[in-house]
Amino acid sequence: MKSARNDDSAPAGSDLSEQIKAATKDNHVRAENTQLMLSYQKGQITLPQHKVLLCSLYEIYKALEEELDRNSSHPAVAPIYFPQELARLEPLEADLEHFFGSDWKNKVIVPAATHRYEQRLRKIGREKPELLVAHTYTRYLGDLSGGQVLGKITQKSLGLSSKEGLSFFSFPGVTSPNRFKQLYRSRMNSIQLTAEEKAAVLEEAVAAFQLNIHASRRRPSSSRKSSSNLQNQLPEIHLYAFP
């Protein structure tokens, strides 16, 4: 499927990105005070934290990117469909293999709240693809904004001698994060939505934050085989860096 970057002529539209930012402001503040984000601020990320984060991100991005691929021609998805620049699934697979080994799929731990988030993404992908806009903006632009800084903090905290295991934080397809974010917001703001659809997107953005804040306060459970040592050290997790 052709990337949206190949067509830069999207018409100007209402500033949906700013409306999402305003609608999620309070949740943003709450999310910044989760254990994981505080650990990042202190430069104290642990290996168990990083492993559980990768497992959760993999589950979320697998659902998100499969639904984006399936709905890539939908009028609300096509303008912000940038698989070449933003796709996170392959980098996450590389990181999981680095930390868990070649049989990582048999070892990953997926929190129950992450399963609920995944199910939500699948549901809206089937029934209301326009709501995917809320999740792509919050996830991709958040990760792109904080990726380099969080990658350096993680590398230092874990004592890693190379960038191996840190692929998630790198966006080799984006030469200028700031310019790309401007392009992305412009495309997002060009999406034609009815008043009802726009209200639903804003509600979905708030719901996405709430799902992840909830995940940060629950002990994970897994439907997959897991390491007992890792299970005993599971931290609270929060899944968002912020745009």
Short mmCIF file of C-alpha atoms in Angstrom, two decimals:
data_model
loop_
_atom_site.label_atom_id
_atom_site.label_comp_id
_atom_site.label_asym_id
_atom_site.label_seq_id
_atom_site.Cartn_x
_atom_site.Cartn_y
_atom_site.Cartn_z
CA MET A 1 0.00 0.00 0.00
CA LYS A 2 1.33 3.43 -0.96
CA SER A 3 2.27 5.71 1.94
CA ALA A 4 0.27 8.88 2.52
CA ARG A 5 3.49 10.88 2.19
CA ASN A 6 3.27 10.53 -1.59
CA ASP A 7 0.44 13.10 -1.70
CA ASP A 8 1.08 16.38 0.10
CA SER A 9 -1.90 18.28 -1.32
CA ALA A 10 -4.35 17.64 1.52
CA PRO A 11 -6.73 20.59 1.93
CA ALA A 12 -6.75 22.65 5.07
CA GLY A 13 -9.35 21.68 7.63
CA SER A 14 -10.39 22.16 11.26
CA ASP A 15 -7.67 21.79 13.84
CA LEU A 16 -8.56 18.35 15.15
CA SER A 17 -5.08 17.82 16.59
CA GLU A 18 -5.40 20.82 18.90
CA GLN A 19 -8.86 19.72 19.97
CA ILE A 20 -7.53 16.29 20.92
CA LYS A 21 -4.68 17.90 22.84
CA ALA A 22 -7.14 20.07 24.77
CA ALA A 23 -9.59 17.22 25.40
CA THR A 24 -6.89 14.98 26.86
CA LYS A 25 -5.04 17.62 28.88
CA ASP A 26 -6.17 16.39 32.32
CA ASN A 27 -5.49 12.74 31.43
CA HIS A 28 -2.08 13.75 30.12
CA VAL A 29 -1.15 15.16 33.52
CA ARG A 30 -2.41 12.04 35.31
CA ALA A 31 -0.50 9.80 32.94
CA GLU A 32 2.76 11.67 33.51
CA ASN A 33 2.63 10.58 37.14
CA THR A 34 2.50 6.84 36.54
CA GLN A 35 5.38 4.76 37.87
CA LEU A 36 6.96 4.22 34.47
CA MET A 37 6.97 7.88 33.48
CA LEU A 38 8.37 8.87 36.86
CA SER A 39 11.07 6.23 36.44
CA TYR A 40 11.96 7.76 33.09
CA GLN A 41 12.15 11.22 34.62
CA LYS A 42 14.56 9.87 37.25
CA GLY A 43 16.56 7.80 34.78
CA GLN A 44 15.77 4.65 36.74
CA ILE A 45 14.20 2.31 34.18
CA THR A 46 14.70 -1.35 35.09
CA LEU A 47 15.00 -4.31 32.76
CA PRO A 48 11.71 -5.85 33.98
CA GLN A 49 9.94 -2.54 33.31
CA HIS A 50 11.37 -2.34 29.83
CA LYS A 51 10.48 -5.94 29.01
CA VAL A 52 6.87 -5.59 30.12
CA LEU A 53 6.57 -2.31 28.24
CA LEU A 54 7.80 -3.96 25.05
CA CYS A 55 5.33 -6.81 25.45
CA SER A 56 2.43 -4.41 25.88
CA LEU A 57 3.50 -2.16 23.04
CA TYR A 58 3.81 -5.17 20.74
CA GLU A 59 0.26 -6.26 21.45
CA ILE A 60 -1.10 -2.75 20.94
CA TYR A 61 0.84 -1.98 17.78
CA LYS A 62 0.04 -5.36 16.26
CA ALA A 63 -3.66 -4.58 16.57
CA LEU A 64 -3.30 -0.93 15.58
CA GLU A 65 -1.17 -1.51 12.49
CA GLU A 66 -3.19 -4.47 11.26
CA GLU A 67 -6.34 -2.36 11.52
CA LEU A 68 -4.64 0.57 9.79
CA ASP A 69 -3.49 -1.69 6.97
CA ARG A 70 -6.98 -3.13 6.62
CA ASN A 71 -8.55 0.33 6.55
CA SER A 72 -5.79 2.15 4.65
CA SER A 73 -8.18 3.36 1.94
CA HIS A 74 -10.80 4.63 4.41
CA PRO A 75 -11.21 8.42 3.98
CA ALA A 76 -10.38 9.07 7.64
CA VAL A 77 -7.35 6.77 7.66
CA ALA A 78 -5.71 7.32 4.27
CA PRO A 79 -4.44 10.87 5.01
CA ILE A 80 -2.55 9.73 8.13
CA TYR A 81 -1.41 6.32 6.86
CA PHE A 82 2.41 6.39 6.99
CA PRO A 83 3.57 2.77 7.25
CA GLN A 84 7.05 3.41 5.85
CA GLU A 85 7.74 6.22 8.28
CA LEU A 86 5.94 5.14 11.44
CA ALA A 87 5.39 1.36 11.59
CA ARG A 88 6.55 0.02 14.97
CA LEU A 89 5.79 -3.69 14.74
CA GLU A 90 9.06 -4.84 13.16
CA PRO A 91 11.24 -2.75 15.52
CA LEU A 92 9.33 -4.17 18.48
CA GLU A 93 9.84 -7.72 17.23
CA ALA A 94 13.58 -7.05 16.95
CA ASP A 95 13.70 -5.68 20.50
CA LEU A 96 11.71 -8.59 21.91
CA GLU A 97 14.02 -11.06 20.23
CA HIS A 98 17.02 -9.24 21.69
CA PHE A 99 15.75 -9.41 25.26
CA PHE A 100 13.80 -12.70 25.23
CA GLY A 101 15.57 -14.74 22.55
CA SER A 102 14.39 -16.28 19.30
CA ASP A 103 11.43 -17.93 21.02
CA TRP A 104 10.18 -14.61 22.42
CA LYS A 105 6.60 -15.25 21.30
CA ASN A 106 6.38 -18.02 23.91
CA LYS A 107 7.71 -15.81 26.68
CA VAL A 108 5.99 -12.45 26.38
CA ILE A 109 3.66 -11.27 29.12
CA VAL A 110 0.57 -9.33 28.14
CA PRO A 111 -1.31 -7.41 30.85
CA ALA A 112 -5.07 -7.96 30.96
CA ALA A 113 -5.67 -4.23 30.46
CA THR A 114 -3.54 -4.38 27.32
CA HIS A 115 -5.81 -7.12 26.01
CA ARG A 116 -8.75 -4.81 26.57
CA TYR A 117 -7.01 -2.07 24.63
CA GLU A 118 -6.24 -4.48 21.81
CA GLN A 119 -9.87 -5.59 21.69
CA ARG A 120 -10.97 -1.96 21.51
CA LEU A 121 -8.68 -1.32 18.54
CA ARG A 122 -10.03 -4.40 16.77
CA LYS A 123 -13.60 -3.35 17.41
CA ILE A 124 -13.28 0.19 16.09
CA GLY A 125 -11.22 -1.08 13.15
CA ARG A 126 -14.17 -3.25 12.17
CA GLU A 127 -16.99 -0.86 13.02
CA LYS A 128 -15.75 2.76 13.12
CA PRO A 129 -12.33 3.13 11.48
CA GLU A 130 -12.41 6.91 11.83
CA LEU A 131 -11.83 6.45 15.57
CA LEU A 132 -8.40 4.98 14.80
CA VAL A 133 -7.31 8.58 14.23
CA ALA A 134 -7.36 9.21 17.98
CA HIS A 135 -5.04 6.29 18.66
CA THR A 136 -2.60 6.95 15.82
CA TYR A 137 -2.15 10.58 16.88
CA THR A 138 -1.64 9.77 20.55
CA ARG A 139 0.63 6.81 19.96
CA TYR A 140 2.75 7.66 16.96
CA LEU A 141 3.32 11.36 17.59
CA GLY A 142 3.93 10.64 21.25
CA ASP A 143 6.54 8.01 20.48
CA LEU A 144 8.10 10.16 17.80
CA SER A 145 8.31 13.13 20.16
CA GLY A 146 9.92 11.24 23.02
CA GLY A 147 11.70 8.46 21.17
CA GLN A 148 15.25 9.77 21.06
CA VAL A 149 15.26 11.01 24.65
CA LEU A 150 13.60 7.90 26.06
CA GLY A 151 15.91 5.69 24.04
CA LYS A 152 18.98 7.37 25.55
CA ILE A 153 17.54 7.13 29.07
CA THR A 154 16.75 3.46 28.57
CA GLN A 155 20.20 2.71 27.18
CA LYS A 156 21.89 4.41 30.12
CA SER A 157 19.57 2.94 32.76
CA LEU A 158 19.99 -0.62 31.46
CA GLY A 159 23.72 -0.24 30.85
CA LEU A 160 23.44 -1.21 27.20
CA SER A 161 26.66 -0.84 25.22
CA SER A 162 24.90 -0.50 21.86
CA LYS A 163 21.56 0.40 20.33
CA GLU A 164 20.50 -3.25 20.14
CA GLY A 165 17.21 -3.71 21.95
CA LEU A 166 16.26 -0.07 21.41
CA SER A 167 14.84 -0.21 17.88
CA PHE A 168 11.39 0.90 19.06
CA PHE A 169 12.71 4.35 19.90
CA SER A 170 14.24 4.90 16.46
CA PHE A 171 12.40 6.19 13.36
CA PRO A 172 14.86 5.81 10.47
CA GLY A 173 12.16 6.73 7.95
CA VAL A 174 11.72 10.18 9.51
CA THR A 175 14.61 12.55 8.79
CA SER A 176 13.13 15.51 10.69
CA PRO A 177 10.71 14.66 13.53
CA ASN A 178 9.49 18.24 13.84
CA ARG A 179 8.74 18.62 10.15
CA PHE A 180 7.11 15.24 10.01
CA LYS A 181 4.87 16.05 12.98
CA GLN A 182 3.80 19.25 11.22
CA LEU A 183 2.96 17.22 8.12
CA TYR A 184 1.09 14.64 10.17
CA ARG A 185 -0.99 17.24 12.02
CA SER A 186 -1.79 18.97 8.73
CA ARG A 187 -3.01 15.70 7.22
CA MET A 188 -4.96 14.88 10.34
CA ASN A 189 -6.61 18.29 10.37
CA SER A 190 -7.63 17.81 6.73
CA ILE A 191 -9.79 14.76 7.49
CA GLN A 192 -13.43 15.47 6.75
CA LEU A 193 -15.58 14.47 9.73
CA THR A 194 -19.15 15.26 10.67
CA ALA A 195 -19.72 17.01 13.99
CA GLU A 196 -20.84 13.71 15.44
CA GLU A 197 -17.77 11.87 14.17
CA LYS A 198 -15.43 14.56 15.46
CA ALA A 199 -17.03 14.39 18.90
CA ALA A 200 -16.60 10.62 18.85
CA VAL A 201 -12.89 10.96 17.94
CA LEU A 202 -12.34 13.32 20.87
CA GLU A 203 -14.12 10.91 23.21
CA GLU A 204 -11.99 8.07 21.86
CA ALA A 205 -8.79 10.00 22.56
CA VAL A 206 -9.85 10.46 26.18
CA ALA A 207 -10.80 6.79 26.38
CA ALA A 208 -7.39 5.77 25.04
CA PHE A 209 -5.64 7.65 27.83
CA GLN A 210 -7.98 6.18 30.41
CA LEU A 211 -7.36 2.64 29.15
CA ASN A 212 -3.63 3.11 29.54
CA ILE A 213 -3.81 4.81 32.91
CA HIS A 214 -5.95 1.90 34.06
CA ALA A 215 -3.31 -0.50 32.74
CA SER A 216 -0.69 1.24 34.84
CA ARG A 217 -2.61 0.45 38.01
CA ARG A 218 -3.34 -3.23 37.47
CA ARG A 219 -1.22 -6.30 38.01
CA PRO A 220 -0.82 -7.94 34.59
CA SER A 221 -2.06 -11.42 33.84
CA SER A 222 -1.02 -13.37 30.79
CA SER A 223 -2.70 -15.74 28.38
CA ARG A 224 0.75 -16.78 27.15
CA LYS A 225 3.62 -18.71 28.65
CA SER A 226 5.81 -16.40 30.77
CA SER A 227 8.95 -16.32 32.86
CA SER A 228 8.22 -16.63 36.58
CA ASN A 229 11.06 -14.26 37.46
CA LEU A 230 9.68 -11.58 35.19
CA GLN A 231 6.13 -12.17 36.42
CA ASN A 232 7.26 -11.58 40.00
CA GLN A 233 8.89 -8.25 39.10
CA LEU A 234 6.11 -6.80 36.96
CA PRO A 235 5.96 -3.04 37.43
CA GLU A 236 3.08 -0.68 36.96
CA ILE A 237 3.16 0.37 33.35
CA HIS A 238 1.98 3.28 31.32
CA LEU A 239 2.12 3.00 27.58
CA TYR A 240 2.34 6.58 26.37
CA ALA A 241 5.02 9.03 25.54
CA PHE A 242 3.32 12.26 24.55
CA PRO A 243 3.11 14.43 21.42
#
